[in-house]
CSV table of C-alpha atoms and ligand atoms in Angstrom, one decimal:
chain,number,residue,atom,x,y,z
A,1,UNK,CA,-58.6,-216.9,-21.6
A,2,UNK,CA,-61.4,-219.2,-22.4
A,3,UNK,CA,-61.2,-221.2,-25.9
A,4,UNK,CA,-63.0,-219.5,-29.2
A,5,UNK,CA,-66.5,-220.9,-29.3
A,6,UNK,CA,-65.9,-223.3,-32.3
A,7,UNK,CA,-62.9,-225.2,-31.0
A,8,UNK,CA,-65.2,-227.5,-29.8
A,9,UNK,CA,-65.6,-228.4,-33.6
A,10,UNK,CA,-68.2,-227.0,-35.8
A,11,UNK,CA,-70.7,-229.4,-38.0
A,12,UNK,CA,-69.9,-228.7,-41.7
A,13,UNK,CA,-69.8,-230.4,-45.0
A,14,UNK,CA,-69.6,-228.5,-48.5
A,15,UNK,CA,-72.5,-229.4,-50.4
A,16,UNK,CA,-72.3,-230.5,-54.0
A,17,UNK,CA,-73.5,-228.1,-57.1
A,18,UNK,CA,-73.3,-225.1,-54.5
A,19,UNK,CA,-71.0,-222.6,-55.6
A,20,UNK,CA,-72.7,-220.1,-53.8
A,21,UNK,CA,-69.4,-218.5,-51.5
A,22,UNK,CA,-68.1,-217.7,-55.2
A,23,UNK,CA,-71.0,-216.3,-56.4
A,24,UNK,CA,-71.1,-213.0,-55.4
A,25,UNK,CA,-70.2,-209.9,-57.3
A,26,UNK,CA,-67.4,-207.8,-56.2
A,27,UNK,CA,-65.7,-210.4,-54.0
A,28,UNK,CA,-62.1,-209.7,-52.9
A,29,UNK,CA,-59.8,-213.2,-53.5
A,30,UNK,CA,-56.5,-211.8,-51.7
A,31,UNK,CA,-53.3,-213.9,-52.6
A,32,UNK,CA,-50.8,-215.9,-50.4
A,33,UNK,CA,-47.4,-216.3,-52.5
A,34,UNK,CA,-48.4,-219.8,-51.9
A,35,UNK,CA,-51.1,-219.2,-54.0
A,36,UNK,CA,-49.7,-217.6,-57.1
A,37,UNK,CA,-47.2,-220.6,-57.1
A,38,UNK,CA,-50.1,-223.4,-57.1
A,39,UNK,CA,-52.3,-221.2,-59.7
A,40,UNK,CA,-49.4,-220.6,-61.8
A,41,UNK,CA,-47.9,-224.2,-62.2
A,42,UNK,CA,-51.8,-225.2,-62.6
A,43,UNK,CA,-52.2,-223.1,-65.6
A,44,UNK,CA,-48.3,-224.0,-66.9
A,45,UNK,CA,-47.4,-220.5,-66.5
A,46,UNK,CA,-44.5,-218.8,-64.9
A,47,UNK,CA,-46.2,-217.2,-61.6
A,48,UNK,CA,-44.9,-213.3,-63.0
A,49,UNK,CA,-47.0,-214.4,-66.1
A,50,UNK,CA,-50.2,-215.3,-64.4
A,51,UNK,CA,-49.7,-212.6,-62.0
A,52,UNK,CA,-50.1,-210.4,-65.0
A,53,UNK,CA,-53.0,-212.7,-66.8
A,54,UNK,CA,-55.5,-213.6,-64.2
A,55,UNK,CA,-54.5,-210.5,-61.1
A,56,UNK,CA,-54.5,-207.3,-60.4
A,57,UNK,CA,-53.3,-205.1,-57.4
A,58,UNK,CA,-55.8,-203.4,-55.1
A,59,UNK,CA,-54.8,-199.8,-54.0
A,60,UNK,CA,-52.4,-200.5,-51.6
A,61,UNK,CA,-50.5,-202.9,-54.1
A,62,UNK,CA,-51.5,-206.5,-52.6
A,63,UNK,CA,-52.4,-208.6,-55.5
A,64,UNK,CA,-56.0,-209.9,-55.4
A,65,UNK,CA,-57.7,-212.5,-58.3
A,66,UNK,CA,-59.5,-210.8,-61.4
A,67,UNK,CA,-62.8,-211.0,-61.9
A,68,UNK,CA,-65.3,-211.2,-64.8
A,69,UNK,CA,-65.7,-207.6,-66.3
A,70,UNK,CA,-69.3,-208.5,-66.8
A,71,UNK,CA,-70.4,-209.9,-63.7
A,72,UNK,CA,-67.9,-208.6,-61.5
A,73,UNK,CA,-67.8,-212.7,-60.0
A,74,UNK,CA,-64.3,-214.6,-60.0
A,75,UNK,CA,-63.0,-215.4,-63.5
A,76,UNK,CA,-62.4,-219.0,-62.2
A,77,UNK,CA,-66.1,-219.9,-61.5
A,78,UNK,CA,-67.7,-221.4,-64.8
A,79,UNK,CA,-71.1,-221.3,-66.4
A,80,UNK,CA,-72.0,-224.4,-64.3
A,81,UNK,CA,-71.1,-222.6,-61.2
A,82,UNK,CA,-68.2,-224.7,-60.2
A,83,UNK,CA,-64.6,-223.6,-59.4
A,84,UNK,CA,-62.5,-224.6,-62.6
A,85,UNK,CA,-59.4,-224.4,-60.4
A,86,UNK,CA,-60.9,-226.6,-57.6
A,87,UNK,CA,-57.8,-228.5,-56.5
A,88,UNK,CA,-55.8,-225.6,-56.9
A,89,UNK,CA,-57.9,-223.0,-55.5
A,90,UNK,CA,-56.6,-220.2,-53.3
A,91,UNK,CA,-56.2,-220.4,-49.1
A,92,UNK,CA,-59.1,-217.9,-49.1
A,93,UNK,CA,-61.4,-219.6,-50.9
A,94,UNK,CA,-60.0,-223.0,-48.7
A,95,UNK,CA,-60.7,-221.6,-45.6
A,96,UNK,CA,-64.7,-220.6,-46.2
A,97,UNK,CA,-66.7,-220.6,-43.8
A,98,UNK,CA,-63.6,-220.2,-41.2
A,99,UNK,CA,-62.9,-216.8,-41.5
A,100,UNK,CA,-62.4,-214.9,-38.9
A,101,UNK,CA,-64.7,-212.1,-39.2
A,102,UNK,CA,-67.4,-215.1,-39.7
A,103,UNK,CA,-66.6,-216.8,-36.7
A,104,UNK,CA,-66.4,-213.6,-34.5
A,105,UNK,CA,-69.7,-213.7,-33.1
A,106,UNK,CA,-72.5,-215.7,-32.7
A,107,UNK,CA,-74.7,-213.0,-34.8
A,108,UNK,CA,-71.8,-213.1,-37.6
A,109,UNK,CA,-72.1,-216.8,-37.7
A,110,UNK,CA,-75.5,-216.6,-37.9
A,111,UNK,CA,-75.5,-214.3,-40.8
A,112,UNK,CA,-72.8,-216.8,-42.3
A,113,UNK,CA,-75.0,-219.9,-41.7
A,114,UNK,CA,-77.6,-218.4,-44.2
A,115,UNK,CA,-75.3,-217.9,-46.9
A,116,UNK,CA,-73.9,-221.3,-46.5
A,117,UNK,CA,-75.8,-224.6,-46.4
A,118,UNK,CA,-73.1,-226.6,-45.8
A,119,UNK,CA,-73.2,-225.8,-42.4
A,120,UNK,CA,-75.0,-228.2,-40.1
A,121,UNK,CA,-76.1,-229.7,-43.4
A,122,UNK,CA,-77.8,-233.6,-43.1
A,123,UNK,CA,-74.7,-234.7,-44.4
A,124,UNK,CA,-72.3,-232.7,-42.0
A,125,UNK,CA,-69.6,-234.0,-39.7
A,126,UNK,CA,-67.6,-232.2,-36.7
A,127,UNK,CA,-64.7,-230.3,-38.4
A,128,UNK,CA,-62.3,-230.5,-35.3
A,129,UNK,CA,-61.5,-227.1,-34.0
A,130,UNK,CA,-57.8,-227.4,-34.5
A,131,UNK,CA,-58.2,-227.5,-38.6
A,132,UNK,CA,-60.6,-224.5,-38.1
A,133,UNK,CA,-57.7,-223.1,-36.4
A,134,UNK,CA,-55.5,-223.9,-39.3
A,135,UNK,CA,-58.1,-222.5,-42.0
A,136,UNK,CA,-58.1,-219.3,-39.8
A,137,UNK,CA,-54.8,-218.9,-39.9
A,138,UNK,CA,-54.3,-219.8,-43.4
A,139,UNK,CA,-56.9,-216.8,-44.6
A,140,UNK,CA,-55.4,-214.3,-42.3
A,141,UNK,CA,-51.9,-214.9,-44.2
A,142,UNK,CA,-53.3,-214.6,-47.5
A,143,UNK,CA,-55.5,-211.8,-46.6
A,144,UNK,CA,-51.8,-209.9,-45.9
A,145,UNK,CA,-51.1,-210.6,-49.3
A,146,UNK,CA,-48.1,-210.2,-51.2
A,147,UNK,CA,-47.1,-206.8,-53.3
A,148,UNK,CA,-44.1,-208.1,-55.2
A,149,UNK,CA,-43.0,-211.1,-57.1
A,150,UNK,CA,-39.6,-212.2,-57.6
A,151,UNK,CA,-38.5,-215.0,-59.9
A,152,UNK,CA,-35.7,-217.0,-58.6
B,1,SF4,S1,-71.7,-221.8,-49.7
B,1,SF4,FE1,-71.0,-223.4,-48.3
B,1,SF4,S2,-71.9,-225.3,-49.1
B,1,SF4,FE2,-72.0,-223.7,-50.8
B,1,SF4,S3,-70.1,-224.1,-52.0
B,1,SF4,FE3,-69.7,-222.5,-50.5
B,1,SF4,S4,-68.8,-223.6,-48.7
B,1,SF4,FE4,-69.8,-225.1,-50.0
């Protein structure tokens, strides 16, 4: 079976003041349990307790990120349209524009290309394929989610 197309590497480079990936109404932010643990210990909290202040559970129980009852956009993203969680930011978010439903085809990739300006930008360089491979992997897990938390 021949390679995906964008192991080769693909020319990307997240451009300053952009914010526009978080800026879309009724975005999903699924959770990796990884994810609760870095959010929670960002914001001091126990993860059960920011599970309960920032989350809530979609239909089938995985927990996903809240968002702002007003704009419907992640809680996290401030008025200057930056992430205020930035270093702790979830896998999903991470792994833009390497998910796998963007990288399926070369129309999809197209599509994603004009929400993102980041790729082939001026100031780009060749993300090898193997961290692509990584970020795929990475959103894939948290897109599974997790439905329970147990403190130890
Ligand atoms: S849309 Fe692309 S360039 Fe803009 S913030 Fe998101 S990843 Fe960065």
């Amino acid at each position: 079976m021949n390679p995906p197309w964008w192991m080769e590497g693909v020319s990307f480079q997240c451009q300053p003041d952009c914010g526009r990936c978080c800026d879309e109404p009724g975005g999903i932010v699924y959770l990796a349990k990884e994810d609760a643990v870095r959010l929670a210990e960002h914001h001091s909290l126990g993860v059960k307790e920011w599970l309960e202040r920032d989350c809530h559970t979609t239909l089938d129980g995985r927990f996903i990120l809240d968002s702002d009852a007003e704009t419907d956009i992640c809680i996290y993203l401030d008025s200057n349209k930056k992430c205020s969680v930035y270093d702790a930011r979830p896998d999903q978010c991470r792994a833009y524009p390497w998910w796998i439903e963007n990288l399926a085809s070369q129309r999809t990739w197209s599509k994603t290309m004009d929400e993102c300006p980041g790729i082939e930008a001026e100031d780009a360089f060749v993300i090898d394929g193997q961290i692509i491979r990584m970020h795929v992997m990475a959103d894939r897990n948290a897109s599974r989610g997790f439905r329970r938390w147990n403190e130890v």
